XYZ file of N, CA, C and O in Angstrom:
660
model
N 92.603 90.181 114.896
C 92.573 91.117 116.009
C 92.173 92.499 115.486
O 92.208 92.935 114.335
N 91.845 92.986 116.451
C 91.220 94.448 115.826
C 91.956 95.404 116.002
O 91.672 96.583 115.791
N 92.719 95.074 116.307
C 94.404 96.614 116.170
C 94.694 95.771 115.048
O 94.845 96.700 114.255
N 94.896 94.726 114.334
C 95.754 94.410 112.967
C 94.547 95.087 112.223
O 94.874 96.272 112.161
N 93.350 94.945 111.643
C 92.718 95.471 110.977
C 92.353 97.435 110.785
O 92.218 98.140 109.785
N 92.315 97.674 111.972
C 92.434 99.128 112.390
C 94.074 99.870 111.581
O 94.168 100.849 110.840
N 95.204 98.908 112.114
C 96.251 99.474 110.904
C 96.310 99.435 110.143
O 96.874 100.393 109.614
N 95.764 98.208 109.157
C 96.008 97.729 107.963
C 94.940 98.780 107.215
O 95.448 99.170 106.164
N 93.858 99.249 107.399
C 93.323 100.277 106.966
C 94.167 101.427 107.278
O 95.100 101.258 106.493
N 94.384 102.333 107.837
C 95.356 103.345 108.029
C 96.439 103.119 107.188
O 96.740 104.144 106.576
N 97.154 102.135 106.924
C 98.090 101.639 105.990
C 97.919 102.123 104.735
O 98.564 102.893 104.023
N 96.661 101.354 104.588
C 96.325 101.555 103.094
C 96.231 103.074 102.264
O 96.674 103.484 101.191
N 95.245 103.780 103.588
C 95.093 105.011 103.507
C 96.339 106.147 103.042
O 96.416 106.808 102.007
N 97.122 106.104 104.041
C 98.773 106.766 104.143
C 99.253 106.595 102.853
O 99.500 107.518 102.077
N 99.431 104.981 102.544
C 100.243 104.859 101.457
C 99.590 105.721 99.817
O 100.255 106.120 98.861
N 98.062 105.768 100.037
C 97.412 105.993 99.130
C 97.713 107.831 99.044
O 97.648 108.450 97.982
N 97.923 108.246 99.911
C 98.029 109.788 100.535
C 99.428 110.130 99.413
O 99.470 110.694 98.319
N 100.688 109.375 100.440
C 101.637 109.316 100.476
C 102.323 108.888 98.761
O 103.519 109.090 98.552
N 101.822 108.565 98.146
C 102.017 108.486 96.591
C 101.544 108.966 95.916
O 102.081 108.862 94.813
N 100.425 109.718 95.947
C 99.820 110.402 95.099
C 100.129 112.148 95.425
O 100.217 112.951 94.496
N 100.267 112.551 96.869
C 100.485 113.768 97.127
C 101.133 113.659 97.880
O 101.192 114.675 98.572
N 102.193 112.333 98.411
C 103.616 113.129 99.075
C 103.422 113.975 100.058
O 103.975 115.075 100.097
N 102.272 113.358 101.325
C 101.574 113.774 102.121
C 101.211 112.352 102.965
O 100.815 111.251 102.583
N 101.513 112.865 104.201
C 100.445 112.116 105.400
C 99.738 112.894 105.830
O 100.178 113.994 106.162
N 98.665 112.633 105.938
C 97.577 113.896 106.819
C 97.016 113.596 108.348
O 96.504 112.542 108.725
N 97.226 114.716 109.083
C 97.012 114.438 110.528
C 95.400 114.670 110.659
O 94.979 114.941 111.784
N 94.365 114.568 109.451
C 93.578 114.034 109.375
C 92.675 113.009 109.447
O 91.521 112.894 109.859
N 93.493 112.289 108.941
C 94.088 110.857 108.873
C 94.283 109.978 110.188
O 93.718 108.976 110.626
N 95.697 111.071 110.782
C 96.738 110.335 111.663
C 95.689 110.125 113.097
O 95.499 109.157 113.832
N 95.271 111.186 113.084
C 95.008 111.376 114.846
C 93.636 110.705 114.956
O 93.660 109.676 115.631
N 92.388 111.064 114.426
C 91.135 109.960 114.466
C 91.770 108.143 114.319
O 91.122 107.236 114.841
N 92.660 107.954 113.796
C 93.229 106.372 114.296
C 93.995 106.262 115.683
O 93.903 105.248 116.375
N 94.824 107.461 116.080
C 95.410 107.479 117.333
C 94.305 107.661 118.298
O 94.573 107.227 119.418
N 92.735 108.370 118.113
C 92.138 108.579 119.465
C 91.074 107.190 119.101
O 90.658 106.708 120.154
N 90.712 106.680 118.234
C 90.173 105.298 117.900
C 90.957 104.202 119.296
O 90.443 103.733 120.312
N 92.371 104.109 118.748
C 93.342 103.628 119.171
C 93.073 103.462 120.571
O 92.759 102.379 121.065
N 93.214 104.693 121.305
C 93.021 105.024 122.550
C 92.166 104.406 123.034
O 92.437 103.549 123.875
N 90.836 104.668 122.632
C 89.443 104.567 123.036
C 89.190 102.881 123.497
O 88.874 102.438 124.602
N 89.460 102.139 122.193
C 89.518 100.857 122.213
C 90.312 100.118 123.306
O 90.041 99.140 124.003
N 91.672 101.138 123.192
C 92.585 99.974 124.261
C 92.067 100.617 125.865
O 92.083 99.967 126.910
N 91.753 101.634 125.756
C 90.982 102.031 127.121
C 89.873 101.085 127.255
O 90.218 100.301 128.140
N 88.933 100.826 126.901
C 87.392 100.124 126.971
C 88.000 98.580 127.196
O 87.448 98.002 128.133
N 89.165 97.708 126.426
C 89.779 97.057 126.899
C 90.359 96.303 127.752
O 90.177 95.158 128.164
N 91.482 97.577 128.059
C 92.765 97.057 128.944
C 92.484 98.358 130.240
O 93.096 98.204 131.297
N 91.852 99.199 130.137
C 91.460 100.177 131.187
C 92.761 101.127 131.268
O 93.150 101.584 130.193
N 93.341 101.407 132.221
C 94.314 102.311 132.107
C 95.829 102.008 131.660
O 96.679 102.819 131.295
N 95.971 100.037 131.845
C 96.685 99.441 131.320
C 96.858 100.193 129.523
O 97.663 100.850 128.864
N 95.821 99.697 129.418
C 95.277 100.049 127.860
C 95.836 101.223 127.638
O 96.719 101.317 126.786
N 95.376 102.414 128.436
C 96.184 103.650 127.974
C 97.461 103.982 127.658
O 98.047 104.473 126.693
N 97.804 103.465 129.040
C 99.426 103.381 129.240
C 100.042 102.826 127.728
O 100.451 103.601 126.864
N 100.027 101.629 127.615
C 100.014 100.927 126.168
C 100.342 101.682 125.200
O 101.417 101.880 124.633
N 98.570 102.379 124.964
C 98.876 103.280 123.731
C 99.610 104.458 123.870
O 100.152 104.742 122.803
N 99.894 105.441 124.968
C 100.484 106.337 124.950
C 102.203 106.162 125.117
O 102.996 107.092 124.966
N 102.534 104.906 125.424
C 103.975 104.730 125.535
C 104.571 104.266 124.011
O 105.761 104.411 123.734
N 103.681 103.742 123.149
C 103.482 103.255 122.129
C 103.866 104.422 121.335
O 104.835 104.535 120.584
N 103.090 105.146 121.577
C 102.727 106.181 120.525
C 104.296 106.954 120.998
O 105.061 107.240 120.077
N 104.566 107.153 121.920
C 106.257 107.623 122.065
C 107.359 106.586 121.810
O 108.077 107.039 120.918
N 107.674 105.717 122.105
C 108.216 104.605 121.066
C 108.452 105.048 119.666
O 109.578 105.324 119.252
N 107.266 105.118 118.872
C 107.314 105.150 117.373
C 107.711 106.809 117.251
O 108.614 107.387 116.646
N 107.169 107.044 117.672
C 107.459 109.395 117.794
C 108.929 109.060 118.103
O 109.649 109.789 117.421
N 109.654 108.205 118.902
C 111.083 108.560 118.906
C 111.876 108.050 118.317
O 113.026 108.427 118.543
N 111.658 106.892 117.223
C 112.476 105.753 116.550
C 112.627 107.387 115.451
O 113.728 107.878 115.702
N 111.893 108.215 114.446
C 112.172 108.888 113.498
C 112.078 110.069 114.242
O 111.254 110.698 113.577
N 112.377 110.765 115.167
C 112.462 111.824 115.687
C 113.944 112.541 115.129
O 113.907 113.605 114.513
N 115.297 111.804 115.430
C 116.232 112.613 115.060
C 116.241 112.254 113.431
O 115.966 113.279 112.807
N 116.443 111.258 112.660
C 116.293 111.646 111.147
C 115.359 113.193 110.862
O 115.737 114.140 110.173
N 114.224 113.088 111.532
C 112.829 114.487 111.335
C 113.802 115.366 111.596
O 114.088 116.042 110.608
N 114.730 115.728 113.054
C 115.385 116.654 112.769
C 116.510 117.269 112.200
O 116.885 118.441 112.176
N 117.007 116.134 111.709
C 118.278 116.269 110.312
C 118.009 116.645 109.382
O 118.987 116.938 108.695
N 116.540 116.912 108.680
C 115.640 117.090 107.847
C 115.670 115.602 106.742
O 115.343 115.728 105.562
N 115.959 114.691 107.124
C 116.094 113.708 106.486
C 114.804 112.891 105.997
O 114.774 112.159 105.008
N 113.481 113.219 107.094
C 112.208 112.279 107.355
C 111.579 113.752 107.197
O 112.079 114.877 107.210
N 109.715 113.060 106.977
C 108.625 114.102 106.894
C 108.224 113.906 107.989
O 108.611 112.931 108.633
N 106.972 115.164 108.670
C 106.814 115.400 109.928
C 105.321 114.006 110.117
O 105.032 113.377 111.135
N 104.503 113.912 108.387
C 104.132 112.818 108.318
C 104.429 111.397 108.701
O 103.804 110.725 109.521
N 105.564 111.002 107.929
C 106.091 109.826 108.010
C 106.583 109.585 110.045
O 106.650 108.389 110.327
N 106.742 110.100 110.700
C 107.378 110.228 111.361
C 105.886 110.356 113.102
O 106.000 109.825 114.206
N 104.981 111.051 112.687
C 103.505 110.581 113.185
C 103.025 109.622 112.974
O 102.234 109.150 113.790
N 103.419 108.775 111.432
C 102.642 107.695 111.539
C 103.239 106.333 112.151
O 102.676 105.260 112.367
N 104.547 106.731 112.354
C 104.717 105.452 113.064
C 104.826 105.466 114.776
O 105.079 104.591 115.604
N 104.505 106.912 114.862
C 103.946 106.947 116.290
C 102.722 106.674 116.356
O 102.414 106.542 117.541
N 101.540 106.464 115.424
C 100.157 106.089 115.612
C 100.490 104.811 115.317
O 99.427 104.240 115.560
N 101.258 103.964 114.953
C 101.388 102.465 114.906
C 101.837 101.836 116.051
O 101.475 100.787 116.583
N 102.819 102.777 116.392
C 103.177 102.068 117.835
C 101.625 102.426 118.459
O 100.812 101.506 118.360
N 101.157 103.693 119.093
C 100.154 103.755 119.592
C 98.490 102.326 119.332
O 97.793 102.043 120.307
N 98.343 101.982 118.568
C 97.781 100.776 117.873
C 97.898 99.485 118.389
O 97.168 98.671 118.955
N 99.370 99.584 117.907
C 100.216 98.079 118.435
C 100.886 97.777 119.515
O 101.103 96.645 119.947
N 101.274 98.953 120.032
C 102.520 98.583 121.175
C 104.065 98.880 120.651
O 104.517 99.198 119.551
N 104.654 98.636 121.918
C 106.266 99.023 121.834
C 106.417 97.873 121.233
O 105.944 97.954 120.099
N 106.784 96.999 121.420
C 107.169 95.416 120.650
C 107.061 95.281 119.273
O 107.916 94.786 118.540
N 105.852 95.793 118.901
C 105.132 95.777 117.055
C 106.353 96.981 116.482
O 107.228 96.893 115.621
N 105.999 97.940 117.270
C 106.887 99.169 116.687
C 107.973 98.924 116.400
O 108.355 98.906 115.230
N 109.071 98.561 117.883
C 110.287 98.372 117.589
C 111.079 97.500 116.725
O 112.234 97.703 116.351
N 109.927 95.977 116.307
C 110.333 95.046 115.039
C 109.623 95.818 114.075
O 110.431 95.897 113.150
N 108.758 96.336 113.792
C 108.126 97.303 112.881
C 109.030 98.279 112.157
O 108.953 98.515 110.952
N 109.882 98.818 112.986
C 110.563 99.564 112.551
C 112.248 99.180 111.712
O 112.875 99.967 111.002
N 112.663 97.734 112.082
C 113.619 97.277 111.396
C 113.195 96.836 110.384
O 114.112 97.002 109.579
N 111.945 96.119 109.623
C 111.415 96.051 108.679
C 111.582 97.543 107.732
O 112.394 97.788 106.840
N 110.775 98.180 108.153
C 110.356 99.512 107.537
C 112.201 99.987 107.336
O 112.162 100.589 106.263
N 113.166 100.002 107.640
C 114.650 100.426 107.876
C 114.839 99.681 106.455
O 115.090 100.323 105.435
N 114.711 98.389 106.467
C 115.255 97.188 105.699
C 114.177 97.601 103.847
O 114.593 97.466 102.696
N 113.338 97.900 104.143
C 112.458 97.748 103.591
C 112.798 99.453 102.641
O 112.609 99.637 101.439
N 113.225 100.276 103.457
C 113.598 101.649 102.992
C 115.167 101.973 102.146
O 115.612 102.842 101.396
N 115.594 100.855 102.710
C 116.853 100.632 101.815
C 116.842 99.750 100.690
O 117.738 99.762 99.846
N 115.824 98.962 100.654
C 115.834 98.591 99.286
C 114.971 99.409 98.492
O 115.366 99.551 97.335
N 113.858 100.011 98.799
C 113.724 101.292 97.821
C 114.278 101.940 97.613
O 114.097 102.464 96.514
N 115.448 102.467 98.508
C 116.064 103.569 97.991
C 117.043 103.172 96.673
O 117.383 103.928 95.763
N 117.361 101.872 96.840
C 118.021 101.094 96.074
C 117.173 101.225 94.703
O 117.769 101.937 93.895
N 116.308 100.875 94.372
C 115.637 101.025 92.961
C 115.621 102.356 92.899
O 116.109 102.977 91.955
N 115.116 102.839 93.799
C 115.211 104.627 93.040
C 116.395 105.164 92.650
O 116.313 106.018 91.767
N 117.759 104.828 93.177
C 118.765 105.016 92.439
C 118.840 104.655 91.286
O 118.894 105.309 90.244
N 118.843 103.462 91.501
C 118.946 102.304 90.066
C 118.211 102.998 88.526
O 118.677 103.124 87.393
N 117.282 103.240 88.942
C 116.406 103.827 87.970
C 116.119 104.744 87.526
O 115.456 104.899 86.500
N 116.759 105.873 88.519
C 116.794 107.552 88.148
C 117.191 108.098 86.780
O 118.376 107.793 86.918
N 117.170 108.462 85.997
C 117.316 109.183 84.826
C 119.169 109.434 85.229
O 119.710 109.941 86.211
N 119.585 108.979 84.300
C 121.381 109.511 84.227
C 122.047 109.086 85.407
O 123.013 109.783 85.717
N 121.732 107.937 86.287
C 122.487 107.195 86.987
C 123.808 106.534 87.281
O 124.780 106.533 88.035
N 123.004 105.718 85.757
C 124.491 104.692 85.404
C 125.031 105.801 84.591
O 126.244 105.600 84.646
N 124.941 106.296 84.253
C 125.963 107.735 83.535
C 126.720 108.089 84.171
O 127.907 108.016 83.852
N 126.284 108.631 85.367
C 127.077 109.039 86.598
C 127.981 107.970 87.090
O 129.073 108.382 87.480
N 127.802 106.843 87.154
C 128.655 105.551 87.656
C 129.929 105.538 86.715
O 131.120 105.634 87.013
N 129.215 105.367 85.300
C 130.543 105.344 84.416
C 131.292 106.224 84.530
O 132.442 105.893 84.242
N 131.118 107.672 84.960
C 131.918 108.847 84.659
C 132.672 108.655 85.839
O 133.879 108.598 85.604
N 132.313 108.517 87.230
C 132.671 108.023 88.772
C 134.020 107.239 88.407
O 135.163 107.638 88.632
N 133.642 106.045 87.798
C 134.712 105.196 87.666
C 135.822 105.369 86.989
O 136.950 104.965 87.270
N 135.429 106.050 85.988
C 136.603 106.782 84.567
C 137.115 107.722 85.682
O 138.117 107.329 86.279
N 136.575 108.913 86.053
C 137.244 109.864 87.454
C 138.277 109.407 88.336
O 139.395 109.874 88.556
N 137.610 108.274 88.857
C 138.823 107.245 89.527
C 140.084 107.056 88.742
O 140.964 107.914 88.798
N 140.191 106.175 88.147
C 141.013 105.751 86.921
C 142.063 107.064 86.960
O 143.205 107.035 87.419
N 141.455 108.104 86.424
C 142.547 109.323 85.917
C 142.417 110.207 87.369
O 142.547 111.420 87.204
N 142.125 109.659 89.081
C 142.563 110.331 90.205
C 141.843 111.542 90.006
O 142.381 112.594 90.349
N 140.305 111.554 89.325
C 139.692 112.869 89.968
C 138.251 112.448 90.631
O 137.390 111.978 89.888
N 138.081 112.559 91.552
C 137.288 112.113 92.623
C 135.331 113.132 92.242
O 134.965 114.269 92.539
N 134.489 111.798 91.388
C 133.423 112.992 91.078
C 132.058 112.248 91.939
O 131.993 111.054 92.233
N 131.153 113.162 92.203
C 130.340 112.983 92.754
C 128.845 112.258 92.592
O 127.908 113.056 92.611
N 128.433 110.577 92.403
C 127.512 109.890 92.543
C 126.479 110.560 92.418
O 125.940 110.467 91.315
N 125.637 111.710 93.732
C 124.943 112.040 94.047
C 124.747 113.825 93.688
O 124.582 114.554 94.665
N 124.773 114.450 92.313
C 124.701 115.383 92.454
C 123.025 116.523 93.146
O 123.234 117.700 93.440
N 121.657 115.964 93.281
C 120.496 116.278 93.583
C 120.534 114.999 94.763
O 121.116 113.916 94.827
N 119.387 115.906 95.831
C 118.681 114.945 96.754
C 117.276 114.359 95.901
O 116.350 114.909 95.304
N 117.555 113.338 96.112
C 116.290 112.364 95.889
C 116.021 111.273 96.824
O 116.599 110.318 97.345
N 114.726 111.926 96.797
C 113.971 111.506 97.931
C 112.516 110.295 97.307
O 112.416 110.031 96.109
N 111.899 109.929 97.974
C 111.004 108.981 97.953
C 109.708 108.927 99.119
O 109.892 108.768 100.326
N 108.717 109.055 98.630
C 107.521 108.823 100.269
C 108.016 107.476 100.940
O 107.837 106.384 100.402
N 108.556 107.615 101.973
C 108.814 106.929 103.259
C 107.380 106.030 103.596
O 107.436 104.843 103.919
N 106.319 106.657 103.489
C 105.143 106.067 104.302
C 104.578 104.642 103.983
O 103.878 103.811 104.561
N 105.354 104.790 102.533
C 105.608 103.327 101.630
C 106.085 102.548 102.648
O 105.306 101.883 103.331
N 107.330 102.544 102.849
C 108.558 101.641 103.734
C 108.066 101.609 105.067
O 108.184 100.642 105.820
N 107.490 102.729 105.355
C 106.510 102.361 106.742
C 105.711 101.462 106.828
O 105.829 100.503 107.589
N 104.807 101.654 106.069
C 103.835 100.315 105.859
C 104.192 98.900 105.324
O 103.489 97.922 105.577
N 105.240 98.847 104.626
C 105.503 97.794 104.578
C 106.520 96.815 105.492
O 106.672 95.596 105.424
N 107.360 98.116 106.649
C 107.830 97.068 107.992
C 106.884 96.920 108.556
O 107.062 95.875 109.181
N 105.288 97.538 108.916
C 104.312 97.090 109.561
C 103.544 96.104 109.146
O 102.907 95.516 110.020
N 103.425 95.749 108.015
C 102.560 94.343 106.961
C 103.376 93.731 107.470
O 102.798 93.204 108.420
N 104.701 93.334 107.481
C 105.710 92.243 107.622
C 105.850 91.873 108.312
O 106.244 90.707 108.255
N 105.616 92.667 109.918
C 105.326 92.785 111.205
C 104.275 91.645 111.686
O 104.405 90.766 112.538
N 102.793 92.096 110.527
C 101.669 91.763 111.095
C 101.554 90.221 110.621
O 101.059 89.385 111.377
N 101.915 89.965 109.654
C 101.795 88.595 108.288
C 103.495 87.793 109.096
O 103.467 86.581 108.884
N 104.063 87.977 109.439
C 105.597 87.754 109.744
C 106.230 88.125 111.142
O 107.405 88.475 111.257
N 105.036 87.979 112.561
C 105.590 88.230 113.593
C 107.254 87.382 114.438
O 107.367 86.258 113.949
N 107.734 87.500 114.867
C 108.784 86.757 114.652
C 109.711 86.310 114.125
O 110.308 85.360 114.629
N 110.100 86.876 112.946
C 110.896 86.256 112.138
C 112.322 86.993 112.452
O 113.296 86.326 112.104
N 112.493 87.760 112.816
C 113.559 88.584 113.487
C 113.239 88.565 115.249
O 112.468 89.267 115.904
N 114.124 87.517 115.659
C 113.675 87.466 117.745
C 115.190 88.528 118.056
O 116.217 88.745 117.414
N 114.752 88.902 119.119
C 115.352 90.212 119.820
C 115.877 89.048 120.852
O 116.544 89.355 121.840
């Protein structure tokens, strides 16, 4: 289908953005959202629009409050409103438990692997032991998201169904 290929390029793109400069670009974002448009207009006609523009709010609201906790980038957080816009509410909303699932196990290795981690664990646990309560997490560390984005949307596209609502 030509919305799976249309993302899966954008995918590629983001992620390529998104690891090297820790950047999505609305360069990028919006020529796939008015692509998007165009197509499902010529399509589905105003159906089509509807589609993409409810789509595209769908995904704009799944990371809207993380964006304003400062938790998410203003990137990460467009692009899965141009995925819904692409795909639809349906793609998005299993799209997005992937990408959830998919963001917690990265975050998981990036702990794992951080410089002075398990240091911190041992000292945590010894703290315990002698009742002084020390802190796991002294720095925020963070990770490009647009990763975990793209990969609840691959899983989505290769793996429709595998999670029924």
């Amino acid at each position: 289908m030509w919305s799976s290929s249309l993302l899966i390029v954008l995918l590629i793109i983001c992620v390529i953005t998104d690891l090297k400069e820790r950047k999505i670009y609305n360069a990028v974002l919006f020529p796939f959202l008015l692509a998007a448009l165009i197509l499902h207009a010529f399509i589905g006609g105003i159906q089509g629009v509807t589609d993409v523009l409810l789509g595209t709010a769908v995904g704009l609201g799944i990371l809207l409050i993380p964006y304003l906790l400062g938790g998410m980038g203003a990137g990460d957080v467009k692009l899965l409103a141009v995925i819904g816009g692409i795909k639809g509410i349906g793609f998005v909303l299993m799209a997005s438990i992937y990408m959830a699932l998919a963001g917690g196990i990265i975050a998981i290795f990036v702990l794992l692997f951080r410089k002075g981690f398990l240091t911190r664990i041992l000292y945590f646990f010894q703290g315990l032991r002698h009742g002084v309560r020390l802190s796991l997490f002294e720095d925020k560390t963070t990770f490009p998201y647009g990763v975990a984005i793209a990969a609840g949307a691959v899983f989505q596209i290769f793996f429709p169904g595998v999670l029924s609502v």
